[in-house]
Coordinates of C-alpha atoms in Angstrom, one line a residue:
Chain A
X1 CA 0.0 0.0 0.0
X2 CA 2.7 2.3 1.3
X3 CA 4.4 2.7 -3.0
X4 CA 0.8 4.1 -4.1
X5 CA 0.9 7.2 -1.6
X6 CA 4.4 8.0 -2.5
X7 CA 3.4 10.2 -5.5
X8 CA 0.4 12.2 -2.8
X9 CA 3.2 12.9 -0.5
X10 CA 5.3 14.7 -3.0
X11 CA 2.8 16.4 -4.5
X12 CA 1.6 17.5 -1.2
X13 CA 5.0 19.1 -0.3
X14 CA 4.4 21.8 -2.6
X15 CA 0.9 22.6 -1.7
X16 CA 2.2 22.6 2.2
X17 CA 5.0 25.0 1.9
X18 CA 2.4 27.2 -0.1
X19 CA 0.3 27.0 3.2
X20 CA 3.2 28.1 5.6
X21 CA 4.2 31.4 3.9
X22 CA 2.0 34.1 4.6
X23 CA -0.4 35.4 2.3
X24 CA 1.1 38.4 0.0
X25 CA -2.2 39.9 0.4
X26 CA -2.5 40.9 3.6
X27 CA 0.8 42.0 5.1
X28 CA 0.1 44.4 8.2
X29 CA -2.6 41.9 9.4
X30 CA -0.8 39.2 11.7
X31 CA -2.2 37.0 14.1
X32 CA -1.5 36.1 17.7
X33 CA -3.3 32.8 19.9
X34 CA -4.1 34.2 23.4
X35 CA -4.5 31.1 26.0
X36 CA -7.6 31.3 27.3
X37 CA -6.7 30.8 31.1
X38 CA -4.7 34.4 30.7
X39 CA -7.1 36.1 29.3
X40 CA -8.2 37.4 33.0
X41 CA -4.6 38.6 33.5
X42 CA -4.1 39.5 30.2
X43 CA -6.9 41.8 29.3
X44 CA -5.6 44.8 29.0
X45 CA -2.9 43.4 26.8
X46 CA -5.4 41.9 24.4
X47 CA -7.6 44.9 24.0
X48 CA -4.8 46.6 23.0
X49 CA -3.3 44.3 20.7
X50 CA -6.5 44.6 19.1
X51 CA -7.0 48.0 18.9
X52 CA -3.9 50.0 18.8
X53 CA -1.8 47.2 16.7
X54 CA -4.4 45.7 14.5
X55 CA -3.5 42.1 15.5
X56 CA -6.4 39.5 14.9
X57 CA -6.0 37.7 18.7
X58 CA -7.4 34.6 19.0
X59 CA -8.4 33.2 22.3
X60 CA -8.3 29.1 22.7
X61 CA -7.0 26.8 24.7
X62 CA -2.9 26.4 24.4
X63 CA 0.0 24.3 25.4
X64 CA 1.2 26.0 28.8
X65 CA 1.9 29.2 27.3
X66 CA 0.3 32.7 27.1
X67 CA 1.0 33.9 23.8
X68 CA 1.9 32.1 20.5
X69 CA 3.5 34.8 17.8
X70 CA 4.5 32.2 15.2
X71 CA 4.7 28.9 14.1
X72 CA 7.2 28.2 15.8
X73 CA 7.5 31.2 18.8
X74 CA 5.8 31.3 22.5
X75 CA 5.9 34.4 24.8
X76 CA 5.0 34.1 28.1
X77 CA 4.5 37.2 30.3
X78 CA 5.5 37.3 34.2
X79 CA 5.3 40.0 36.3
X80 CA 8.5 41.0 37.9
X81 CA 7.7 40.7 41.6
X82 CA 7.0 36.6 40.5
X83 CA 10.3 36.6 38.9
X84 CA 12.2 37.8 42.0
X85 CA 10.5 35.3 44.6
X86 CA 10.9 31.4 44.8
X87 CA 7.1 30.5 45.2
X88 CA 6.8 30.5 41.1
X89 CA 10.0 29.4 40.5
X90 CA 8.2 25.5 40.2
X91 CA 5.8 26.8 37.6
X92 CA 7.9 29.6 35.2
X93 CA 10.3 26.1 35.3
X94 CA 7.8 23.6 34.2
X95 CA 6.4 26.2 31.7
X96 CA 9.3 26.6 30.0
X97 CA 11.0 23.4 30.1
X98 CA 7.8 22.1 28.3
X99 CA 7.8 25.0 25.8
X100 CA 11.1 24.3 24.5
X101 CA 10.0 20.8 23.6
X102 CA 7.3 22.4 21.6
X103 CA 9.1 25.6 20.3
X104 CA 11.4 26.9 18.3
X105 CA 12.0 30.3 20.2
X106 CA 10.9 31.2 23.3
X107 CA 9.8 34.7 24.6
X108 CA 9.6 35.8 28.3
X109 CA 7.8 39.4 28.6
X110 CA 8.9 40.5 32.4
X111 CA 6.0 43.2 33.2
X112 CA 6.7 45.8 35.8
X113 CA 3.7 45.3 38.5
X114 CA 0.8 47.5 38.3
X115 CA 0.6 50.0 41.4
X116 CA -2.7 50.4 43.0
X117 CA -4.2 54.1 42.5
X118 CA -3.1 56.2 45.0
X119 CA -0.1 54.2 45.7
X120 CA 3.3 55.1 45.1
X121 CA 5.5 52.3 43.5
X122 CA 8.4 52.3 45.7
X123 CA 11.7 50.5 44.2
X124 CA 12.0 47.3 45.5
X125 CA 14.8 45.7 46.2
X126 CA 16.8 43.7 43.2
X127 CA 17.2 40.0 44.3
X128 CA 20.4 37.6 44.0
X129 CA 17.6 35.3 43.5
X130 CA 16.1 37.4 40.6
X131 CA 19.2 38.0 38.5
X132 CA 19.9 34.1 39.3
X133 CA 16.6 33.3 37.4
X134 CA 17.8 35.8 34.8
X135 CA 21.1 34.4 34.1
X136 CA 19.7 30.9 33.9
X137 CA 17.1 31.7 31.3
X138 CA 20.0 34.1 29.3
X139 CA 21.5 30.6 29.1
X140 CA 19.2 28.5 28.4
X141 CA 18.5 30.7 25.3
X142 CA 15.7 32.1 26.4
X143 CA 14.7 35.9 25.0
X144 CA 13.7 38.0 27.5
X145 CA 11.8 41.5 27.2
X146 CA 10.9 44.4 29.6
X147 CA 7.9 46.3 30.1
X148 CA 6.5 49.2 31.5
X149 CA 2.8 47.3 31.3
X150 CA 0.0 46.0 29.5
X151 CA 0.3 48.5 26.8
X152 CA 4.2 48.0 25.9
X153 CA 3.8 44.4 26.4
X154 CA 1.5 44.3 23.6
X155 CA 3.1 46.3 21.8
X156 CA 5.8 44.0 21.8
X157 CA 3.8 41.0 21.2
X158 CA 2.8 42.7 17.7
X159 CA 6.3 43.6 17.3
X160 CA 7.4 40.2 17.6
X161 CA 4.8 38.6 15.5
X162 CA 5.3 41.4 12.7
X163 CA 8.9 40.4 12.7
X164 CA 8.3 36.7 12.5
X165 CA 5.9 37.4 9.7
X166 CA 8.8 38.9 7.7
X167 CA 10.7 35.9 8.2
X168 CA 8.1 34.0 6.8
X169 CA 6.6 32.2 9.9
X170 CA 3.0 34.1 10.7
X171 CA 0.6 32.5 11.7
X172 CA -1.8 32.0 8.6
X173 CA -3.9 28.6 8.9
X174 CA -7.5 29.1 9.7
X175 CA -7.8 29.4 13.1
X176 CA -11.0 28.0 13.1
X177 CA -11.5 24.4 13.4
X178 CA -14.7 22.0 13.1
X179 CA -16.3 18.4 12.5
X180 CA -14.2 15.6 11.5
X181 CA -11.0 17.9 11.4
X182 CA -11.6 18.6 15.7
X183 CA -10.7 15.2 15.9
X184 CA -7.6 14.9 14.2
X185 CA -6.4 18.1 15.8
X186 CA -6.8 16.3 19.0
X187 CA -4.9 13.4 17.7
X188 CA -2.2 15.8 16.5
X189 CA -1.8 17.2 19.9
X190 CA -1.2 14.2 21.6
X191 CA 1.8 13.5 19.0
X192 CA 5.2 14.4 20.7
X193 CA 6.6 18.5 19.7
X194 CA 3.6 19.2 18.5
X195 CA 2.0 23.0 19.6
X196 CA -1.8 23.6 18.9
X197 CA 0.0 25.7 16.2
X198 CA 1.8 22.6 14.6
X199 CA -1.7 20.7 15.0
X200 CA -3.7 23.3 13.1
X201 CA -1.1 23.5 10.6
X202 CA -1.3 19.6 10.3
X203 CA -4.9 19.7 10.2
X204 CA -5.2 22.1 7.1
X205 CA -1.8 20.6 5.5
X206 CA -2.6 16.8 5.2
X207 CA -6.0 15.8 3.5
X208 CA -6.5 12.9 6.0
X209 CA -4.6 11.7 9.1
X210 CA -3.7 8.5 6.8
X211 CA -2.0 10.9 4.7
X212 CA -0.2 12.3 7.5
X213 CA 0.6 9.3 9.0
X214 CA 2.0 8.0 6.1
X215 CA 4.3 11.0 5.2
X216 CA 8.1 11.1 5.0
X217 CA 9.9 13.2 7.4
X218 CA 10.3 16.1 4.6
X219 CA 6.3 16.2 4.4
X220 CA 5.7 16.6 8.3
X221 CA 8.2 19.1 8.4
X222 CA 6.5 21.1 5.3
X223 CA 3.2 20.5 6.6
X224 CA 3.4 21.3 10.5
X225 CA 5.8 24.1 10.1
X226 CA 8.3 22.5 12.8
X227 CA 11.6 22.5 12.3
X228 CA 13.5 19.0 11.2
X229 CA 14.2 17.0 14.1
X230 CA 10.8 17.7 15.6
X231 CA 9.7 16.0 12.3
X232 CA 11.6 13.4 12.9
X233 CA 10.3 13.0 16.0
X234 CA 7.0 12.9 14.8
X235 CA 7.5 10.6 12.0
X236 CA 9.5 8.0 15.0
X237 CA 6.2 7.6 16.6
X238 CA 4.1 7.0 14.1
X239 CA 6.0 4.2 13.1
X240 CA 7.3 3.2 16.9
X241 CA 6.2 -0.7 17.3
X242 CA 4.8 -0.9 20.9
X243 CA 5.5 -3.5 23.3
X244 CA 2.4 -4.4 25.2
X245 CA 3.7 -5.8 27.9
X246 CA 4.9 -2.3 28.7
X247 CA 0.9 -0.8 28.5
X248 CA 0.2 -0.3 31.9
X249 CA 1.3 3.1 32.4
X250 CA -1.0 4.6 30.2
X251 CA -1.5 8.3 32.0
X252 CA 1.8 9.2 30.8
X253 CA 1.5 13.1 29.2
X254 CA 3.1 13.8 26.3
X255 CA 6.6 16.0 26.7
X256 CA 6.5 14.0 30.0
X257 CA 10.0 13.4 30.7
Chain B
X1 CA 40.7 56.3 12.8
X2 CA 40.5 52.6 12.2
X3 CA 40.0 50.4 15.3
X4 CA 42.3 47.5 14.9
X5 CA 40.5 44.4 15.6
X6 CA 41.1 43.3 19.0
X7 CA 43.6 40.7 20.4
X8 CA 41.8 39.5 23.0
X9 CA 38.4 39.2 21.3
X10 CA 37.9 35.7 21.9
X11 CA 39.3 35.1 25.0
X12 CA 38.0 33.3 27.9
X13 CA 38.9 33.6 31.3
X14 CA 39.0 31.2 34.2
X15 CA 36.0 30.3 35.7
X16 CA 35.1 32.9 38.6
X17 CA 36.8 34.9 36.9
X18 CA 36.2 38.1 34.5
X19 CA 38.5 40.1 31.9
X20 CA 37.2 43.9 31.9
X21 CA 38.3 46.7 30.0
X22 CA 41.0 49.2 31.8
X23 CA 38.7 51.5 32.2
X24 CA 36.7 49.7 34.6
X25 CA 39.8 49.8 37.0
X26 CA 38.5 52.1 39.7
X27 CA 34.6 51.6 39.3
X28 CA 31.6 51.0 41.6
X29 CA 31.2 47.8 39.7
X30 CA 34.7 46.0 39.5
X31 CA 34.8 46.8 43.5
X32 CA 31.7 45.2 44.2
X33 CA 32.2 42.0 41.9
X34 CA 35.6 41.7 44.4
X35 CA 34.0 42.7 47.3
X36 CA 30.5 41.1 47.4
X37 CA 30.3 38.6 44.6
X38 CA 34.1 37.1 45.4
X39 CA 34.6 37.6 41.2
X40 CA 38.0 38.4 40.3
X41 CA 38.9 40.8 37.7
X42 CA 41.8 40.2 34.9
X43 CA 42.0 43.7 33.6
X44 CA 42.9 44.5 29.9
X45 CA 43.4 47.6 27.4
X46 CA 42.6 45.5 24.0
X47 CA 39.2 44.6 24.6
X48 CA 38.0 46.9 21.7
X49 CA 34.2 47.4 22.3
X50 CA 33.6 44.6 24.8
X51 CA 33.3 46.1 28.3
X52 CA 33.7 42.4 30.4
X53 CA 34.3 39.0 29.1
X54 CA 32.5 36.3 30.6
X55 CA 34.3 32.3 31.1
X56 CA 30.6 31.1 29.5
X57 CA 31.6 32.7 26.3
X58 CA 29.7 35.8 27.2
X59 CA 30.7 39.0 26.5
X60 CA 29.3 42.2 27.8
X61 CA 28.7 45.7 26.4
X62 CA 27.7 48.7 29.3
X63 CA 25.1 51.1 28.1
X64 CA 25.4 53.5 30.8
X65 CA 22.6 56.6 31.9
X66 CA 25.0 59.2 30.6
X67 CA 25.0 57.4 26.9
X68 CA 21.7 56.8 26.7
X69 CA 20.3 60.2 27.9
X70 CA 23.3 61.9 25.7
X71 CA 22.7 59.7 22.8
X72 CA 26.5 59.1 23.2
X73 CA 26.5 57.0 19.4
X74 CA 25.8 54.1 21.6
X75 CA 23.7 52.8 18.8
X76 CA 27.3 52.6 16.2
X77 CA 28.4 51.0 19.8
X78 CA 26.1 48.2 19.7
X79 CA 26.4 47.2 15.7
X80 CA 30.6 47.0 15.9
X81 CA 29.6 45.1 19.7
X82 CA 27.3 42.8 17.5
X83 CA 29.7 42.5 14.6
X84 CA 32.9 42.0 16.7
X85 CA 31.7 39.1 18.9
X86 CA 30.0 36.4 16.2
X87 CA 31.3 33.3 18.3
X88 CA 30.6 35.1 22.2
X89 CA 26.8 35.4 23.3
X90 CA 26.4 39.2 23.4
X91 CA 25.1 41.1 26.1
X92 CA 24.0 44.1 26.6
X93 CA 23.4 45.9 30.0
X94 CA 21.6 48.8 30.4
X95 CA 21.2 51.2 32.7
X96 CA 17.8 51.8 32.8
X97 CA 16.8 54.4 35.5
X98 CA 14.6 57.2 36.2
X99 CA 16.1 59.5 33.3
X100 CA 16.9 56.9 30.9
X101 CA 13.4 55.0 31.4
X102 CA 12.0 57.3 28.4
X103 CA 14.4 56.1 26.0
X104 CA 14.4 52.2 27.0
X105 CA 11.3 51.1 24.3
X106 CA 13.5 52.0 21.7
X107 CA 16.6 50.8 23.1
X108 CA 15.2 47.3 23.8
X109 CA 13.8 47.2 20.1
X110 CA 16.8 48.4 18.2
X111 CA 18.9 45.7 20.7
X112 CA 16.7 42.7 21.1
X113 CA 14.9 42.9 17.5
X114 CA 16.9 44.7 15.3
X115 CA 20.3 43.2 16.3
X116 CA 19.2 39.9 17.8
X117 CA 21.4 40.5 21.5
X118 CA 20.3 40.3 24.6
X119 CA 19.6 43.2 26.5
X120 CA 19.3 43.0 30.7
X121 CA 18.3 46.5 32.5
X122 CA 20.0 47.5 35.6
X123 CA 19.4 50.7 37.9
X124 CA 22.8 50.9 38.7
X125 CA 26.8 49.6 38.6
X126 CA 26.1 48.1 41.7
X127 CA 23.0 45.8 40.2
X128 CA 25.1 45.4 37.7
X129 CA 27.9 43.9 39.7
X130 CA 25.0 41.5 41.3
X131 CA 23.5 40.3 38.1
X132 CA 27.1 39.7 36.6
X133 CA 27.9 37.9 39.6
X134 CA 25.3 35.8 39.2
X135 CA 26.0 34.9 35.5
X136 CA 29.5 33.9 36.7
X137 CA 28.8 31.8 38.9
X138 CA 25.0 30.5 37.7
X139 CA 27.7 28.3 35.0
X140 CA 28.7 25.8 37.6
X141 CA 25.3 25.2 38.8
X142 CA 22.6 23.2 36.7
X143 CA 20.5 25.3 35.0
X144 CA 17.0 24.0 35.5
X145 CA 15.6 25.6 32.4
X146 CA 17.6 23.8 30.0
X147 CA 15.6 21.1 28.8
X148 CA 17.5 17.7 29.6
X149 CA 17.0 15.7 26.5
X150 CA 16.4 12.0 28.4
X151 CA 14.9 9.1 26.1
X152 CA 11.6 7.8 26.6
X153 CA 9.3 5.3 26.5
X154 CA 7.3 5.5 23.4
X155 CA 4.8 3.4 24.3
X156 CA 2.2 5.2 26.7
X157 CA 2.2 7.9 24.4
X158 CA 1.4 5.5 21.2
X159 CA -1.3 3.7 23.8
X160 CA -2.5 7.6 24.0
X161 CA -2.6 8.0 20.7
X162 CA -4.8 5.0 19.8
X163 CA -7.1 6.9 22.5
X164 CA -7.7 10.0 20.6
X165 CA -9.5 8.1 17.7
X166 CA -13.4 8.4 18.8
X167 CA -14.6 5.0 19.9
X168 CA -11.6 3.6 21.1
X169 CA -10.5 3.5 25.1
X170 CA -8.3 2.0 26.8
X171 CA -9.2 -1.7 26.8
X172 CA -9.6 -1.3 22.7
X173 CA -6.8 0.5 22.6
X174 CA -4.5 -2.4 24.2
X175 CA -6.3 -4.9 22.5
X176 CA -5.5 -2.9 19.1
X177 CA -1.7 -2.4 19.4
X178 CA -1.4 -6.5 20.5
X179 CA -2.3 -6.9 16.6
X180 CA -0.9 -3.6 14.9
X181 CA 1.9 -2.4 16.9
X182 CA 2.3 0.6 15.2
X183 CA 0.4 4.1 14.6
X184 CA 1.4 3.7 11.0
X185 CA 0.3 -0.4 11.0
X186 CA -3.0 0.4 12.5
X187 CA -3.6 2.9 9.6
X188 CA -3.1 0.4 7.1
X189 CA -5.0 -2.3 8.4
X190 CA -8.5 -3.1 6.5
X191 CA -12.0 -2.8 8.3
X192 CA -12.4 -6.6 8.0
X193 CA -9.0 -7.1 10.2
X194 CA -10.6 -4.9 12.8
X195 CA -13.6 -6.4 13.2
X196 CA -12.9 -9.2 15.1
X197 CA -10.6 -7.2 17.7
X198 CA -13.3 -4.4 18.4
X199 CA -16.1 -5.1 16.8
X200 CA -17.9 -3.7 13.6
X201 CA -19.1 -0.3 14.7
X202 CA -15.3 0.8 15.7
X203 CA -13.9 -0.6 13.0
X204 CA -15.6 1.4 11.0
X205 CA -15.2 4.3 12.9
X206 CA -11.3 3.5 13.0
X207 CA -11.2 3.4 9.5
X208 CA -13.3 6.4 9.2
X209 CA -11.1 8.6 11.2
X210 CA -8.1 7.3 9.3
X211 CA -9.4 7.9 5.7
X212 CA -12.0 10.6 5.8
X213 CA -10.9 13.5 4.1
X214 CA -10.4 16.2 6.3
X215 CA -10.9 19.2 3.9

């Protein structure tokens, strides 16, 4: 069976890469996935990424992230005061350990608290434990960004997806998603380095999940945006021959490790 | 006049240790890094724009209040900083205080965007001297947000997988993968070979998820 869908999968290369860059058409328009458990934090942001940048933000549900930019960029957003104490350390951890199995790049927006009115912001204290955190996520290749508050941090949200659209990476699959296609997006997403980016990009790439599952590693790549080993990665466990004996631990997450 | 490239451009010094330009000698920050952060300092006139090298292959460029607020060509600065130091990690530290807040938006866009560094904001030399301190030594320690690539088990998440087609839980799913093995076998397999493992209504709805064109 497999020599008959040789010929689809090549054709479909071309029709995927088409799908990836973004459309000539409509170049100040970009897009931006909000997660939809920020949105209560983030709503100032938000309002003003939609109307002072003219960025389409969609709200869903995402992979442990706050913002996605790109096919292949996350940006979360901390306030500083979190950043300087241990209590979140667990959690910005976590969050980004499991983003960088998912993502290419990987954003962190440090937002100046908001001071109550009437109150005057008073300088607090720079922690060893803060520039510790810092240095560690300098190194681990994380970017990091300032702001002043919700309205610079969205405007450097649209900054950052404007600049990944000009290298080719926006954002430009329907974000939109029903019937039949709802469950192979949440067949996609179970697959290991795949971002509810990648999986949208999958679902509007491959013309069933047979085709996708039967795609070389060139294919994947093409048609989830994700770079090559995450492809590879992909295309390893489709084709992984279990071991039942080994079933019973079936809770595992993906990007569990 | 043409700077002649630097000698020490790619130099590394010892761990604990940094190399900072000679005109560092008598500053706030040099005596705090000795002082508080135990960080020796290696001092040295060819260090062309590079303010402090770093033993992570780090090098440092010092955007102070008085550049910033002057406008001091500290943009020209930053290109040759960028240019100079392909094979070092370039950082850029800023001072970013009550005067030179204004002009920080468009410091941190021309740095981080348009020249790809990274750019960490102090208030002063003295947070400065902290937050070097802490790169220095943060190399010997494990950095918990590197991702530790550790090999795993494929098989809960393939048992997962099997999961996500409608019909199918976890007692199918088991008894599925004891006759197709593989994500990619499973797809390939006919109704009729389902059948008997989970019965007619799955298979079909197996087969339908497989083959049902998604567009």
């Amino acid at each position: 069976t497999s020599s008959s869908l040789v010929p689809q999968a090549q054709s479909s290369v071309v029709q995927v890469a088409a799908a990836c860059k973004p459309p000539a058409s409509s170049p100040g328009l970009v897009s931006v996935l909000v997660d939809s458990r920020c949105i209560t934090a983030c709503v100032d942001v938000v309002s003003s990424l939609r109307q002072r940048h003219a960025v389409t933000a969609h709200v869903c549900s995402l992979d442990g992230c706050d913002f996605v930019v790109s096919n292949r960029m996350a940006v979360e957003r901390q306030n500083q005061s979190e950043l300087a104490g241990s209590q979140n350390r667990k959690r910005l951890v976590e969050r980004v350990t499991n983003l960088q199995g998912l993502f290419e790049r990987i954003c962190l927006i440090i937002e100046k608290d908001r001071t109550k009115p009437g109150e005057v912001s008073r300088p607090s204290q720079r922690t060893r434990y803060y520039d510790s955190t810092l240095a560690s996520l300098v190194r681990a290749g994380v970017r990091l960004l300032v702001s002043g508050g919700p309205e610079e941090s969205a405007a450097l949200l649209a900054e950052l997806a404007r600049l990944e659209q000009r290298k080719g990476q926006a954002i430009s699959v329907p974000l939109e998603v029903k019937g039949h296609r709802q469950q192979a997006l949440a067949f996609y997403r179970t697959l290991p380095c795949v971002s509810y980016v990648s999986a949208l990009n999958m679902a509007q790439s491959f013309r069933s999940v047979s085709h996708l599952v039967n795609s070389s590693v060139e294919a994947l790549q093409k048609g989830a945006c994700v770079s090559h080993p995450r492809a590879e990665e992909i295309y390893r466990s489709l084709r992984y021959s279990c071991d039942t004996t080994l079933m019973n631990t079936s809770t595992a997450r993906k990007n569990d490790i | 006049m043409e700077i002649k490239p630097p000698v020490l451009v790619n130099a590394v010094p010892p761990y604990g240790h940094v190399i900072a330009h000679e005109k560092w000698r008598d500053s706030v920050l040099v005596q705090s890094l000795k002082g508080t952060g135990n960080v020796k300092t290696i001092f040295e006139e060819e260090l062309g724009v590079v303010d402090f090298h770093l033993s992570n292959k780090s090098c440092i460029l010092y955007v102070s209040e008085t550049d910033i607020v002057a406008g001091n060509n500290y943009k020209r600065k930053l290109v040759r900083f960028r240019n100079a130091n392909s094979s070092l990690q370039g950082i850029v530290v800023v001072e970013k205080t009550r005067l030179s807040e204004q002009y920080f938006p468009a410091m941190q866009k021309f740095v981080v965007f348009e020249l790809g560094l990274t750019l960490l904001p102090v208030a002063s030399q003295l947070e400065a001297s902290q937050l070097l301190t802490q790169i220095v030594h943060g190399e010997s320690k494990d950095n918990p947000f590197r991702r530790k690539s550790v090999s795993r088990l494929l098989d809960p998440l393939v048992m997962s997988l099997v999961q996500q087609i409608p019909g199918v839980g976890k007692v199918k799913a088991r008894a599925l993968l004891q006759h197709f093995c593989s994500i990619h076998q499973l797809c390939s397999a006919e109704t009729h070979e389902l059948e008997p493992i989970v019965g007619q209504a799955t298979a079909q709805s197996i087969s339908n998820f497989f083959h049902n064109p998604l567009v």
